[in-house]
């Protein structure tokens, strides 16, 4: 079974520039998450999708961050404009809620450096 | 609101010694509990999970964890640590299979040869 795919693996941008990350979840997984992990901290949930609908985006800085999952499969997370404090690893995860409870499976992440 | 605390920021153990990593959670109902491991440059890998039933759960790589409702704890243990166990360990909690997973701040484990 293929895992959660993320690209790019690394990205360096200047502050005020824009950046986009892509995630392809495990086939059949209806739930998709984007987490932000700042160095030395645990992952923080940014947004959770159930199919193509948003379940929770309470911690997403909506003035600069946006995410979409138009067809209920892959997803993109965008930052515009980026700030220095956005430097972090952005993790995508997916799970398959339902009668059979599963855990979230994580991709390897995209490491963003804002200079 | 759900929350997870991991009191130990960093732990150092000798190879072959036993290990216990602490995790405490705050949640009103019975939570779903997880332990993940993150090696440098890698994504998060699930070690074990607790949903219901036997409070002592076995995971991969020789790890186990015990759910203690009275103490709101879910501590991770390993009887004999290997050098390859050096990594960051995260405890996490969720309320249902549809709910978000909340992570603790993590415990960094170093292993001395």
XYZ file of C-alpha atoms in Angstrom:
228
model
C 0.000 0.000 0.000
C 1.438 3.360 -1.006
C 1.813 5.878 1.793
C 0.984 9.555 2.001
C 2.923 11.442 -0.656
C 4.074 15.026 -0.181
C 6.023 17.403 -2.368
C 8.310 19.174 -2.382
C 10.476 17.776 0.421
C 12.293 21.061 0.946
C 11.583 24.670 0.069
C 13.455 27.880 0.772
C 11.738 31.189 0.057
C 12.115 34.807 1.037
C 9.632 36.450 3.352
C 6.581 37.896 1.615
C 6.840 35.331 -1.163
C 4.193 32.677 -1.707
C 4.584 28.905 -1.535
C 2.402 25.849 -2.099
C 2.624 22.300 -0.812
C 0.957 19.252 -2.282
C -0.324 16.110 -0.609
C -1.745 12.880 -1.996
C -3.297 10.759 0.760
C -3.560 6.997 0.945
C -6.115 5.741 -1.546
C -9.585 5.602 -0.066
C -8.825 7.723 2.979
C -11.602 10.242 3.392
C -9.952 12.342 6.100
C -6.948 14.505 5.359
C -4.998 16.669 7.790
C -2.366 19.360 7.471
C -0.118 19.868 10.478
C 2.572 22.455 11.147
C 5.563 21.294 13.163
C 7.911 24.008 14.362
C 11.360 22.836 15.373
C 11.304 21.378 18.883
C 7.521 21.230 19.134
C 4.777 18.727 18.506
C 2.702 18.930 15.336
C -0.119 21.454 15.420
C -3.244 20.837 13.371
C -3.886 23.521 10.764
C -6.840 22.068 8.911
C -8.828 18.848 8.672
C -10.840 17.776 5.625
C -13.509 15.117 5.458
C -13.717 14.294 1.743
C -13.719 17.782 0.183
C -15.311 19.576 3.133
C -13.516 21.373 5.947
C -14.117 19.850 9.385
C -11.789 22.016 11.446
C -9.694 25.006 10.448
C -9.774 26.831 13.753
C -5.975 27.095 13.957
C -5.356 28.027 10.336
C -4.084 31.638 9.982
C -6.621 32.473 7.325
C -5.128 35.849 6.472
C -2.170 34.094 4.880
C -2.838 30.365 4.767
C -5.304 28.587 2.511
C -5.968 24.947 1.715
C -8.176 23.102 -0.662
C -9.175 19.548 -1.474
C -11.374 20.070 -4.488
C -12.066 16.498 -5.560
C -11.811 14.926 -2.139
C -8.485 13.301 -2.931
C -5.269 15.302 -3.072
C -4.823 18.623 -1.356
C -2.750 21.787 -1.551
C -1.732 24.121 1.254
C -0.684 27.652 0.312
C 1.014 30.427 2.232
C 0.849 33.962 0.882
C 2.709 36.017 1.955
C 5.138 33.972 4.016
C 6.617 35.225 7.279
C 9.794 34.169 9.031
C 7.757 32.390 11.720
C 6.239 30.107 9.072
C 9.516 28.200 8.924
C 8.506 24.686 9.908
C 7.831 21.200 8.615
C 4.385 20.853 7.089
C 3.009 17.370 7.548
C 0.116 15.843 5.700
C -1.741 12.873 7.129
C -4.743 10.803 6.189
C -7.059 8.392 7.907
C -10.079 6.322 7.134
C -12.745 6.892 9.767
C -15.754 4.665 9.868
C -16.657 1.388 11.429
C -13.034 0.369 11.507
C -11.071 2.890 13.505
C -7.664 3.684 12.154
C -4.880 5.963 13.122
C -3.565 8.797 10.980
C -0.792 7.945 8.541
C 1.761 10.678 7.938
C 3.816 11.721 4.970
C 7.476 12.678 5.298
C 6.655 16.353 5.320
C 7.821 19.477 3.540
C 10.490 21.473 5.323
C 9.937 25.186 4.693
C 12.604 27.744 5.431
C 11.644 31.406 5.160
C 14.618 33.788 4.987
C -10.524 21.072 25.461
C -8.273 18.135 24.804
C -4.622 18.500 25.701
C -1.563 16.319 26.064
C 1.448 16.887 28.270
C 4.773 15.123 28.177
C 6.642 16.207 31.298
C 10.096 15.167 30.090
C 11.551 17.297 27.308
C 14.666 15.175 26.986
C 15.715 11.798 28.372
C 19.058 10.042 28.129
C 19.388 6.322 28.792
C 22.129 3.773 28.356
C 21.750 1.105 25.726
C 20.163 -1.982 27.283
C 18.502 -0.024 30.061
C 14.740 0.168 30.490
C 12.752 3.177 29.344
C 9.564 4.888 30.405
C 8.230 8.006 28.696
C 5.407 9.805 30.446
C 2.223 11.116 28.908
C -0.769 12.734 30.556
C -3.908 13.832 28.793
C -6.907 15.952 29.551
C -10.193 14.816 28.105
C -13.646 14.210 29.505
C -14.521 10.944 27.842
C -12.475 7.877 27.043
C -9.885 9.056 24.567
C -8.185 7.351 21.708
C -4.471 7.397 22.552
C -1.422 7.047 20.375
C 2.336 7.045 20.559
C 4.286 8.133 17.485
C 8.030 8.147 16.870
C 9.857 10.566 14.618
C 13.419 9.911 13.559
C 15.492 12.785 12.153
C 14.221 13.797 8.722
C 11.441 11.249 8.835
C 7.701 11.417 9.124
C 5.760 10.239 12.128
C 5.459 6.498 12.584
C 2.817 4.956 14.784
C 4.232 2.811 17.586
C 0.966 1.772 19.187
C -2.577 2.854 19.874
C -5.292 2.379 22.468
C -8.971 2.555 21.619
C -10.620 0.224 24.152
C -10.255 -3.101 25.908
C -7.024 -4.305 27.501
C -5.281 -1.318 29.046
C -1.819 -2.709 28.278
C -1.133 -2.448 24.578
C 1.760 -3.836 22.618
C 3.309 -2.004 19.726
C 6.068 -2.307 17.208
C 9.787 -2.386 17.989
C 9.210 -3.924 21.436
C 7.301 -0.959 22.871
C 4.272 -1.172 25.102
C 2.051 1.362 26.825
C -0.432 1.242 29.664
C -3.621 3.265 29.854
C -4.483 4.328 33.401
C -7.786 6.137 33.502
C -7.455 7.119 37.165
C -4.191 8.916 36.435
C -5.106 10.150 32.943
C -1.866 8.653 31.768
C -0.609 6.602 28.848
C 3.066 5.943 29.524
C 5.313 4.280 26.978
C 7.755 1.604 28.065
C 10.490 -0.573 26.644
C 12.429 -3.117 28.707
C 15.731 -2.778 26.855
C 16.594 0.228 24.711
C 18.608 -0.056 21.509
C 20.751 2.708 20.026
C 18.350 2.894 17.083
C 15.565 3.981 19.432
C 17.079 7.465 19.679
C 14.387 9.727 18.268
C 11.564 12.097 19.191
C 8.494 10.511 20.755
C 5.044 12.052 20.646
C 1.976 11.118 22.616
C -1.319 12.025 20.969
C -5.025 11.940 21.757
C -8.240 11.964 19.790
C -11.873 11.767 20.806
C -13.268 9.723 17.949
C -12.137 8.356 14.645
C -13.538 11.517 13.047
C -11.875 13.975 15.356
C -8.538 15.682 15.105
C -5.456 14.202 16.711
C -3.822 16.456 19.296
C -0.115 15.969 19.883
C 1.976 16.540 22.954
C 5.209 18.563 22.791
C 7.359 15.467 22.465
C 10.196 13.823 24.395
C 13.604 13.590 22.817
C 15.376 10.319 23.595
C 19.138 9.953 23.482
C 20.801 6.569 23.881
C 24.319 6.239 25.271
C 26.324 3.268 23.956
